[in-house]
Amino acid sequence: MLETARELTLEAAQSAANSRGPSTGHSSRNLSASHIKKLLDSRSDREVLDGMRRVITLMYRSEPSVPFFSAVVKNVANASFEVKKLVYIYLVHHAETEPDLALLSINTIQKSLTDQNPQVRAMALRTMSGIRVPVISQIVSLAIKRGCGDMSPHVRKAAALAIPKCYRLDPSTLPQLTGYVSTLLGDTQYFVAGPAVTAFLEVCPDRIDLIHPHYRSLVKKLVDMDEWSQIATLRLLTFYARRCFPQKIQKGKKPVSKGFYDDEEAEGGEEYDVPYIDPDLELLFRACKLLLHNRNSAVVVSVVRCFLYLAPTDYLSATVGPLVALLRSPQDIQHIALYNIVAVVLRQPKPFTRYIAHFLVRATDPLHIWRLKLEILTILFPHCGLHLKGIIVSDLQHFSQSSDPALVRESLRAIGRCAQSDPSTADQCLHILLSQITSLDDNLVSESLTVIRHLIQQDPASHEQTVIQLVKHLGLTNNPDARATIVWLVGEFAGAEPEKNIAPDVLRILVKNFANEEEAVKQQLVLLGARVYLHHLLRNPPKEEPQPETKAQPETQPEYPNEWNDKADEGEGEGKSDNQGAERSSQPEEPAEQGEDQITLLWRYILLLARYDTSYDLRDRARLYKALLGSPSSTQLANLLLLAPKPVPHVSSPSETRKDLLIGSSTLVIGPDAGIHGLKGYENIPDWVQAGEEPDPSLRVVDVRPNTAERASMTAGERLDKALKEHQNNTAQSSKGPNGRVQGAASAASKNKTLDQWLEDEETETETETETEEESGSEEEVTDSEEETEEEETEEEETDSDDGEEDRQLLTQRGDTRIQGSSKDVF
């Protein structure tokens, strides 16, 4: 005791000196390498422990500690547990740099596998599997085999954790390791079965036949496992259920409503399809419900994945609250939880409407958080009530006026998605978007007009006034994208009704400033001019009189088919046709042609402006439209190209591409491109097994064991009484003869015996044993005479066939009395 107290005092003084800082001179930085080696070579365990602590300190400071390898290896056989622990840590860290010296310690580590202390055995097994030297793979495999049969559960747990390390070290040991995994999966201790499941998922995840006999035990141990074992077990059981439990539907009836009086007939219930849940699958669901309030967010997400892919919709509603509660976690966990919530909401949005207030954007939320929240709000928008819809729209309107361009863009797009998903709120959303057009923020105006365009395309007939209102704001915005969008909308609805056609007037006004517009606006103006001119041609088709003249045109027509119009504008070639047109315009008989000529002249003026523009793209577009509209034969083709109905744009959710990814996986956060092709280890949920192809359910049946819960609730006295009754019943059944009658009344009298009577019976039994030994000689003579009588009786049985059965019963009764009775009774 004095020696131990002295060592503790020295250690306390040394630790206090080290805590005062390097100025005291006792820091490992100020000690030389020779002094540390001297401590490691010392015979005192205290000095060796001090030296090992200094070496480990150097190792974790990323300072050179490899030169001490030989001195550290010498202490691998040290009897001190603390020294041995530090030596093992050093070996695992530096074994790859010095594999030859590391092999010198293998024999000593193997001897530690037979140590009396289970902690030493477990630590030796962990160290041997952690030394990444391929030469010792078979030795590690044998050590795991020994650890699987160890009496201590801690050693068996270390063996389970060592199996994946051995497999990564040498994949050729897979057949041996598979047997070890099968053994450890059926371990009675829950903290051994959890690491065994982890080893199974890494070593042999396709050997689903190994899980059949251990399925129910794993489900029952699920609640008691540690958090990371629960994650692995839930993943395994989810995949197992998909491969072993087919989807079945059974017929159910609605509850029958009885009459008020008893003599009234009850109304029959209607039959409907109900999903059938296997009892083993129901056992898994009951176990998973207990894990919803786990402190680890990954366990909660794993339970949600289990219910989402396996259970009916009713089970999923119980997981929504714990899943939304993860939003109170730090931002990194909150980010992952939101991705999983989006994936669940895309499949089942209804249960999340109660918690919609948790998804409102806060001022302190970063970009990656509020973007996912806006997405969730737009998905839940059509499933909410009027009050919640008003709150969501007002919230989006507030953030659309933010100074952050990204937040403005996402808010406006969210408003558009809300209007698309719920047409009853389209007018309200459109009114909000129209109020943003007069803003000085070009980004806000551009995004608003893009969303307005999508809304107008959904119902063009009811948005005529909207287009007119947009035209009024053309002079208030200078954003080229916004102006191009308005011009496109005017051209799209230019020929809707001739009485309300404003497209020619808009074109006439905008063409005046054609040269100062941006290229995007110029392209839309040329397109608008082509559409206006095409509508003019469709309403006023050319007459049949000038057809002979048009047939002779190809002989004198230049390389481009419509170059004639350009030359006519320049005063070349067809001067007579111009004079004829002037004469016709001067006649008062045809006032309608005057309007047609204005549209034609406007179209030619646009072509001239585009012909001398600096943009090659714009000139090519103008040449294409000119060729289409120049000849009457191509009018129908131009009609198909320019006036074809456009598909209604539907802006889907940004996470729609991640809808089919596995819940709870890293791929769901990173994305499908990096997940499937760049992220290793991703595996999607398997399909349901077809009915008739599932494994036999009898494979999951195990030996029936006594109910431990019932025994735990019984007192010690009740257990003794129950055991005594079972013993009495067994002895009563064994004392019955072949005819069902009890031989003697000893069994009935034994029920009411006291302890003294039991002791007296034991004394009488010992006396009878001594008497039987003394009379053994006389018993032999009696048995000889009995054998002779038996032979005579058998002869009589052969002769007398009628009375054979009665004699046989007498013989059996006499034989029973000879066997069961004592020698005195026989005499």
CSV table of C-alpha atoms in Angstrom, one decimal, residues 2-338:
chain,number,residue,atom,x,y,z
A,2,LEU,CA,2.9,2.4,0.8
A,3,GLU,CA,4.5,1.6,-2.6
A,4,THR,CA,1.2,2.3,-4.4
A,5,ALA,CA,0.7,5.5,-2.5
A,6,ARG,CA,4.2,6.6,-3.4
A,7,GLU,CA,3.7,5.9,-7.1
A,8,LEU,CA,0.4,7.8,-7.1
A,9,THR,CA,2.0,10.8,-5.4
A,10,LEU,CA,4.8,10.8,-8.0
A,11,GLU,CA,2.4,10.6,-10.9
A,12,ALA,CA,0.3,13.5,-9.4
A,13,ALA,CA,3.4,15.6,-8.9
A,14,GLN,CA,4.5,14.9,-12.5
A,15,SER,CA,1.1,15.7,-14.0
A,16,ALA,CA,1.0,19.0,-12.0
A,17,ALA,CA,4.4,19.9,-13.3
A,18,ASN,CA,3.4,19.2,-16.9
A,19,SER,CA,0.3,21.3,-16.5
A,20,ARG,CA,2.3,24.4,-15.5
A,21,GLY,CA,3.7,24.7,-19.0
A,22,PRO,CA,7.0,24.2,-20.8
A,23,SER,CA,8.8,26.7,-18.6
A,24,THR,CA,9.2,24.1,-15.9
A,25,GLY,CA,11.4,22.0,-18.0
A,26,HIS,CA,9.3,18.8,-17.8
A,27,SER,CA,7.5,19.1,-21.1
A,28,SER,CA,8.1,16.5,-23.8
A,29,ARG,CA,9.2,19.2,-26.1
A,30,ASN,CA,12.2,20.0,-23.9
A,31,LEU,CA,13.2,16.4,-23.4
A,32,SER,CA,15.7,15.0,-25.8
A,33,ALA,CA,15.2,11.7,-27.8
A,34,SER,CA,17.9,10.0,-25.8
A,35,HIS,CA,16.2,10.8,-22.5
A,36,ILE,CA,12.8,9.4,-23.8
A,37,LYS,CA,14.6,6.2,-24.9
A,38,LYS,CA,16.1,6.0,-21.5
A,39,LEU,CA,12.7,6.2,-20.0
A,40,LEU,CA,11.4,3.5,-22.3
A,41,ASP,CA,14.3,1.1,-21.5
A,42,SER,CA,13.9,1.5,-17.8
A,43,ARG,CA,12.9,-1.4,-15.6
A,44,SER,CA,10.4,0.8,-13.6
A,45,ASP,CA,6.9,0.6,-14.9
A,46,ARG,CA,6.3,4.2,-13.8
A,47,GLU,CA,9.2,5.5,-15.9
A,48,VAL,CA,8.2,3.4,-18.9
A,49,LEU,CA,4.6,4.7,-18.6
A,50,ASP,CA,6.0,8.3,-18.5
A,51,GLY,CA,8.1,7.6,-21.6
A,52,MET,CA,5.1,6.2,-23.5
A,53,ARG,CA,3.0,9.2,-22.6
A,54,ARG,CA,5.7,11.5,-24.0
A,55,VAL,CA,5.9,9.4,-27.2
A,56,ILE,CA,2.1,9.4,-27.7
A,57,THR,CA,2.2,13.2,-27.1
A,58,LEU,CA,4.7,13.6,-29.9
A,59,MET,CA,2.7,11.4,-32.2
A,60,TYR,CA,-0.5,13.4,-31.8
A,61,ARG,CA,1.4,16.6,-32.3
A,62,SER,CA,2.6,15.3,-35.7
A,63,GLU,CA,6.2,15.5,-34.5
A,64,PRO,CA,8.6,12.7,-35.4
A,65,SER,CA,7.9,9.6,-33.2
A,66,VAL,CA,9.0,6.8,-35.5
A,67,PRO,CA,12.6,6.7,-34.2
A,68,PHE,CA,11.2,5.3,-30.9
A,69,PHE,CA,9.7,2.2,-32.7
A,70,SER,CA,12.2,-0.3,-31.6
A,71,ALA,CA,12.2,0.9,-28.0
A,72,VAL,CA,8.4,0.9,-27.9
A,73,VAL,CA,8.1,-2.7,-29.3
A,74,LYS,CA,10.3,-4.0,-26.4
A,75,ASN,CA,7.5,-3.0,-24.0
A,76,VAL,CA,4.8,-4.9,-25.7
A,77,ALA,CA,5.2,-7.7,-23.1
A,78,ASN,CA,5.0,-5.3,-20.2
A,79,ALA,CA,2.7,-6.5,-17.4
A,80,SER,CA,1.2,-3.0,-16.8
A,81,PHE,CA,-2.2,-2.6,-18.4
A,82,GLU,CA,-1.7,1.2,-19.0
A,83,VAL,CA,1.7,0.7,-20.6
A,84,LYS,CA,0.3,-2.1,-22.8
A,85,LYS,CA,-2.6,0.1,-23.9
A,86,LEU,CA,-0.2,2.9,-25.0
A,87,VAL,CA,2.1,0.5,-26.8
A,88,TYR,CA,-0.9,-0.9,-28.8
A,89,ILE,CA,-2.0,2.6,-29.8
A,90,TYR,CA,1.5,3.3,-31.0
A,91,LEU,CA,1.7,0.0,-33.0
A,92,VAL,CA,-1.5,0.6,-34.8
A,93,HIS,CA,-0.5,4.1,-35.8
A,94,HIS,CA,3.0,3.2,-37.1
A,95,ALA,CA,2.8,-0.4,-38.2
A,96,GLU,CA,2.6,0.4,-41.9
A,97,THR,CA,5.8,2.5,-41.7
A,98,GLU,CA,7.8,-0.3,-40.0
A,99,PRO,CA,6.1,-3.6,-41.0
A,100,ASP,CA,9.2,-5.8,-40.2
A,101,LEU,CA,9.5,-4.5,-36.7
A,102,ALA,CA,5.8,-4.7,-36.2
A,103,LEU,CA,5.8,-8.4,-36.9
A,104,LEU,CA,8.2,-8.9,-34.0
A,105,SER,CA,5.3,-8.0,-31.6
A,106,ILE,CA,2.8,-10.4,-33.1
A,107,ASN,CA,3.8,-13.4,-30.9
A,108,THR,CA,3.4,-11.4,-27.8
A,109,ILE,CA,0.1,-10.0,-28.9
A,110,GLN,CA,-1.1,-13.6,-29.6
A,111,LYS,CA,-0.2,-14.6,-26.0
A,112,SER,CA,-2.3,-11.7,-24.8
A,113,LEU,CA,-5.3,-13.4,-26.4
A,114,THR,CA,-5.2,-16.0,-23.6
A,115,ASP,CA,-4.9,-13.5,-20.8
A,116,GLN,CA,-7.2,-13.8,-17.8
A,117,ASN,CA,-8.3,-10.2,-18.1
A,118,PRO,CA,-11.0,-9.9,-20.9
A,119,GLN,CA,-10.0,-6.2,-21.5
A,120,VAL,CA,-6.5,-7.4,-22.4
A,121,ARG,CA,-7.9,-10.0,-24.7
A,122,ALA,CA,-10.2,-7.6,-26.4
A,123,MET,CA,-7.5,-5.0,-26.7
A,124,ALA,CA,-5.1,-7.5,-28.2
A,125,LEU,CA,-7.6,-8.6,-30.8
A,126,ARG,CA,-8.3,-5.0,-31.8
A,127,THR,CA,-4.6,-4.3,-32.1
A,128,MET,CA,-3.9,-7.4,-34.2
A,129,SER,CA,-6.7,-6.5,-36.6
A,130,GLY,CA,-5.5,-2.9,-36.7
A,131,ILE,CA,-2.0,-3.7,-37.8
A,132,ARG,CA,-2.4,-3.4,-41.6
A,133,VAL,CA,0.2,-5.9,-42.7
A,134,PRO,CA,-1.2,-8.4,-45.2
A,135,VAL,CA,1.2,-11.2,-44.1
A,136,ILE,CA,-0.7,-11.7,-40.8
A,137,SER,CA,-4.2,-12.0,-42.4
A,138,GLN,CA,-4.5,-15.7,-41.5
A,139,ILE,CA,-3.3,-15.1,-38.0
A,140,VAL,CA,-5.9,-12.4,-37.6
A,141,SER,CA,-8.6,-14.8,-38.9
A,142,LEU,CA,-7.6,-17.4,-36.3
A,143,ALA,CA,-7.7,-14.7,-33.6
A,144,ILE,CA,-11.2,-13.7,-34.7
A,145,LYS,CA,-12.3,-17.4,-34.6
A,146,ARG,CA,-11.0,-17.6,-31.0
A,147,GLY,CA,-12.7,-14.3,-30.1
A,148,CYS,CA,-16.1,-15.5,-31.4
A,149,GLY,CA,-16.1,-18.3,-28.9
A,150,ASP,CA,-14.8,-16.3,-26.0
A,151,MET,CA,-16.8,-16.2,-22.8
A,152,SER,CA,-16.6,-12.4,-22.4
A,153,PRO,CA,-19.1,-10.4,-24.6
A,154,HIS,CA,-16.5,-7.6,-24.9
A,155,VAL,CA,-14.1,-9.9,-26.6
A,156,ARG,CA,-16.8,-11.1,-29.0
A,157,LYS,CA,-17.7,-7.5,-29.8
A,158,ALA,CA,-14.0,-6.9,-30.6
A,159,ALA,CA,-14.1,-9.9,-32.9
A,160,ALA,CA,-17.1,-8.6,-34.7
A,161,LEU,CA,-15.4,-5.2,-35.2
A,162,ALA,CA,-12.3,-7.0,-36.5
A,163,ILE,CA,-14.0,-8.9,-39.2
A,164,PRO,CA,-14.3,-5.9,-41.7
A,165,LYS,CA,-10.7,-5.0,-41.0
A,166,CYS,CA,-9.5,-8.5,-41.8
A,167,TYR,CA,-11.6,-8.5,-45.0
A,168,ARG,CA,-10.1,-5.2,-46.2
A,169,LEU,CA,-6.7,-6.6,-45.3
A,170,ASP,CA,-7.2,-9.9,-47.3
A,171,PRO,CA,-10.4,-10.4,-49.3
A,172,SER,CA,-9.5,-14.1,-49.8
A,173,THR,CA,-10.6,-14.8,-46.1
A,174,LEU,CA,-14.2,-14.2,-47.0
A,175,PRO,CA,-15.5,-17.8,-46.6
A,176,GLN,CA,-14.1,-18.0,-43.1
A,177,LEU,CA,-15.3,-14.5,-42.1
A,178,THR,CA,-18.8,-15.3,-43.3
A,179,GLY,CA,-19.0,-18.2,-40.9
A,180,TYR,CA,-17.9,-15.9,-38.1
A,181,VAL,CA,-20.5,-13.3,-39.0
A,182,SER,CA,-23.2,-16.0,-38.9
A,183,THR,CA,-22.1,-17.1,-35.5
A,184,LEU,CA,-22.0,-13.5,-34.0
A,185,LEU,CA,-25.4,-12.6,-35.5
A,186,GLY,CA,-27.1,-15.0,-33.1
A,187,ASP,CA,-25.2,-13.8,-30.1
A,188,THR,CA,-27.4,-13.2,-27.0
A,189,GLN,CA,-25.8,-9.9,-26.2
A,190,TYR,CA,-27.2,-6.9,-28.0
A,191,PHE,CA,-23.9,-5.0,-28.1
A,192,VAL,CA,-22.3,-8.0,-29.9
A,193,ALA,CA,-25.2,-8.4,-32.4
A,194,GLY,CA,-24.9,-4.7,-33.5
A,195,PRO,CA,-21.3,-4.8,-34.6
A,196,ALA,CA,-22.0,-8.2,-36.2
A,197,VAL,CA,-24.7,-6.5,-38.4
A,198,THR,CA,-22.2,-3.8,-39.4
A,199,ALA,CA,-19.7,-6.5,-40.3
A,200,PHE,CA,-22.4,-8.3,-42.3
A,201,LEU,CA,-23.2,-5.2,-44.3
A,202,GLU,CA,-19.6,-4.7,-45.3
A,203,VAL,CA,-18.4,-8.3,-45.8
A,204,CYS,CA,-21.4,-10.2,-47.2
A,205,PRO,CA,-24.5,-8.0,-47.7
A,206,ASP,CA,-26.0,-10.3,-50.3
A,207,ARG,CA,-26.1,-13.4,-48.1
A,208,ILE,CA,-29.6,-12.7,-46.9
A,209,ASP,CA,-30.0,-16.3,-45.9
A,210,LEU,CA,-27.9,-15.7,-42.9
A,211,ILE,CA,-30.4,-13.3,-41.5
A,212,HIS,CA,-33.5,-15.6,-41.6
A,213,PRO,CA,-32.9,-17.5,-38.2
A,214,HIS,CA,-31.8,-14.2,-36.5
A,215,TYR,CA,-34.4,-11.8,-37.8
A,216,ARG,CA,-36.7,-11.8,-34.8
A,217,SER,CA,-33.9,-11.7,-32.3
A,218,LEU,CA,-32.4,-8.7,-34.1
A,219,VAL,CA,-35.7,-6.9,-34.0
A,220,LYS,CA,-36.0,-7.5,-30.3
A,221,LYS,CA,-32.5,-6.3,-29.6
A,222,LEU,CA,-32.9,-3.2,-31.7
A,223,VAL,CA,-34.1,-1.0,-28.8
A,224,ASP,CA,-31.1,-1.9,-26.6
A,225,MET,CA,-28.4,-1.4,-29.2
A,226,ASP,CA,-26.1,1.7,-29.4
A,227,GLU,CA,-27.0,4.4,-31.9
A,228,TRP,CA,-24.6,3.4,-34.7
A,229,SER,CA,-25.6,-0.3,-34.4
A,230,GLN,CA,-29.3,0.8,-34.6
A,231,ILE,CA,-28.6,2.7,-37.9
A,232,ALA,CA,-26.9,-0.4,-39.4
A,233,THR,CA,-29.6,-2.7,-38.2
A,234,LEU,CA,-32.4,-0.5,-39.5
A,235,ARG,CA,-30.8,-0.4,-42.9
A,236,LEU,CA,-30.3,-4.2,-42.9
A,237,LEU,CA,-33.9,-4.9,-41.9
A,238,THR,CA,-35.3,-2.4,-44.4
A,239,PHE,CA,-33.5,-4.1,-47.3
A,240,TYR,CA,-34.4,-7.5,-45.8
A,241,ALA,CA,-38.1,-6.7,-45.6
A,242,ARG,CA,-38.2,-5.6,-49.3
A,243,ARG,CA,-36.6,-8.9,-50.3
A,244,CYS,CA,-38.6,-11.2,-48.1
A,245,PHE,CA,-42.1,-9.7,-47.5
A,246,PRO,CA,-44.2,-9.3,-50.7
A,247,GLN,CA,-46.9,-6.7,-50.9
A,248,LYS,CA,-50.3,-8.4,-50.3
A,249,ILE,CA,-53.8,-7.0,-50.3
A,250,GLN,CA,-56.7,-8.5,-48.3
A,251,LYS,CA,-60.4,-7.7,-48.3
A,252,GLY,CA,-61.7,-5.6,-45.5
A,253,LYS,CA,-65.2,-4.3,-44.5
A,254,LYS,CA,-66.2,-0.9,-43.3
A,255,PRO,CA,-67.6,-0.8,-39.7
A,256,VAL,CA,-71.3,-1.9,-39.7
A,257,SER,CA,-73.8,0.6,-38.3
A,258,LYS,CA,-76.4,-1.2,-36.2
A,259,GLY,CA,-80.0,0.0,-35.8
A,260,PHE,CA,-81.2,1.8,-32.7
A,261,TYR,CA,-83.4,-1.1,-31.7
A,262,ASP,CA,-82.1,-4.7,-31.3
A,263,ASP,CA,-84.7,-6.1,-33.7
A,264,GLU,CA,-83.6,-3.8,-36.6
A,265,GLU,CA,-81.3,-5.3,-39.2
A,266,ALA,CA,-77.7,-4.0,-39.4
A,267,GLU,CA,-76.6,-2.4,-42.6
A,268,GLY,CA,-73.9,-4.4,-44.4
A,269,GLY,CA,-70.4,-2.9,-44.7
A,270,GLU,CA,-68.8,-2.4,-48.1
A,271,GLU,CA,-65.6,-4.3,-48.9
A,272,TYR,CA,-62.4,-2.5,-49.7
A,273,ASP,CA,-58.8,-3.4,-50.2
A,274,VAL,CA,-56.5,-3.3,-47.2
A,275,PRO,CA,-52.7,-3.8,-47.3
A,276,TYR,CA,-51.8,-7.0,-45.6
A,277,ILE,CA,-48.9,-6.7,-43.1
A,278,ASP,CA,-46.9,-9.8,-42.2
A,279,PRO,CA,-46.7,-10.5,-38.4
A,280,ASP,CA,-42.9,-10.4,-38.6
A,281,LEU,CA,-43.0,-7.0,-40.4
A,282,GLU,CA,-45.5,-5.7,-37.8
A,283,LEU,CA,-43.0,-6.7,-35.2
A,284,LEU,CA,-40.4,-4.5,-36.9
A,285,PHE,CA,-42.8,-1.6,-37.0
A,286,ARG,CA,-43.5,-1.8,-33.3
A,287,ALA,CA,-39.8,-1.9,-32.5
A,288,CYS,CA,-39.1,1.2,-34.7
A,289,LYS,CA,-41.8,3.3,-33.1
A,290,LEU,CA,-39.7,3.2,-29.9
A,291,LEU,CA,-36.8,4.8,-31.7
A,292,LEU,CA,-38.5,7.9,-32.9
A,293,HIS,CA,-37.4,9.9,-29.8
A,294,ASN,CA,-33.8,8.9,-30.1
A,295,ARG,CA,-31.2,11.6,-29.5
A,296,ASN,CA,-29.3,10.7,-32.7
A,297,SER,CA,-30.8,12.4,-35.7
A,298,ALA,CA,-29.5,9.6,-38.0
A,299,VAL,CA,-31.6,7.0,-36.1
A,300,VAL,CA,-34.8,9.1,-36.6
A,301,VAL,CA,-34.1,9.5,-40.3
A,302,SER,CA,-33.5,5.7,-40.5
A,303,VAL,CA,-36.9,5.0,-38.9
A,304,VAL,CA,-38.6,7.4,-41.3
A,305,ARG,CA,-37.0,5.5,-44.2
A,306,CYS,CA,-38.2,2.2,-42.8
A,307,PHE,CA,-41.8,3.5,-42.6
A,308,LEU,CA,-41.7,5.3,-45.9
A,309,TYR,CA,-40.6,2.3,-47.9
A,310,LEU,CA,-42.3,-0.5,-46.0
A,311,ALA,CA,-45.3,0.7,-44.0
A,312,PRO,CA,-48.7,2.0,-45.2
A,313,THR,CA,-49.4,5.7,-45.1
A,314,ASP,CA,-50.9,5.6,-41.6
A,315,TYR,CA,-47.6,4.7,-40.0
A,316,LEU,CA,-45.8,7.6,-41.6
A,317,SER,CA,-47.8,10.2,-39.8
A,318,ALA,CA,-46.3,9.2,-36.5
A,319,THR,CA,-42.8,10.0,-37.8
A,320,VAL,CA,-43.5,13.5,-39.0
A,321,GLY,CA,-43.3,15.2,-35.6
A,322,PRO,CA,-39.8,13.8,-34.7
A,323,LEU,CA,-38.5,14.5,-38.2
A,324,VAL,CA,-39.6,18.2,-38.0
A,325,ALA,CA,-38.1,18.4,-34.5
A,326,LEU,CA,-34.7,18.0,-36.1
A,327,LEU,CA,-35.0,21.6,-37.4
A,328,ARG,CA,-34.1,22.7,-33.9
A,329,SER,CA,-30.7,21.1,-34.2
A,330,PRO,CA,-27.5,22.9,-35.4
A,331,GLN,CA,-27.3,24.1,-39.0
A,332,ASP,CA,-25.4,21.1,-40.4
A,333,ILE,CA,-28.0,18.6,-39.0
A,334,GLN,CA,-30.8,21.0,-40.0
A,335,HIS,CA,-29.5,21.1,-43.6
A,336,ILE,CA,-29.5,17.3,-43.9
A,337,ALA,CA,-32.9,17.0,-42.2
A,338,LEU,CA,-34.4,19.5,-44.7
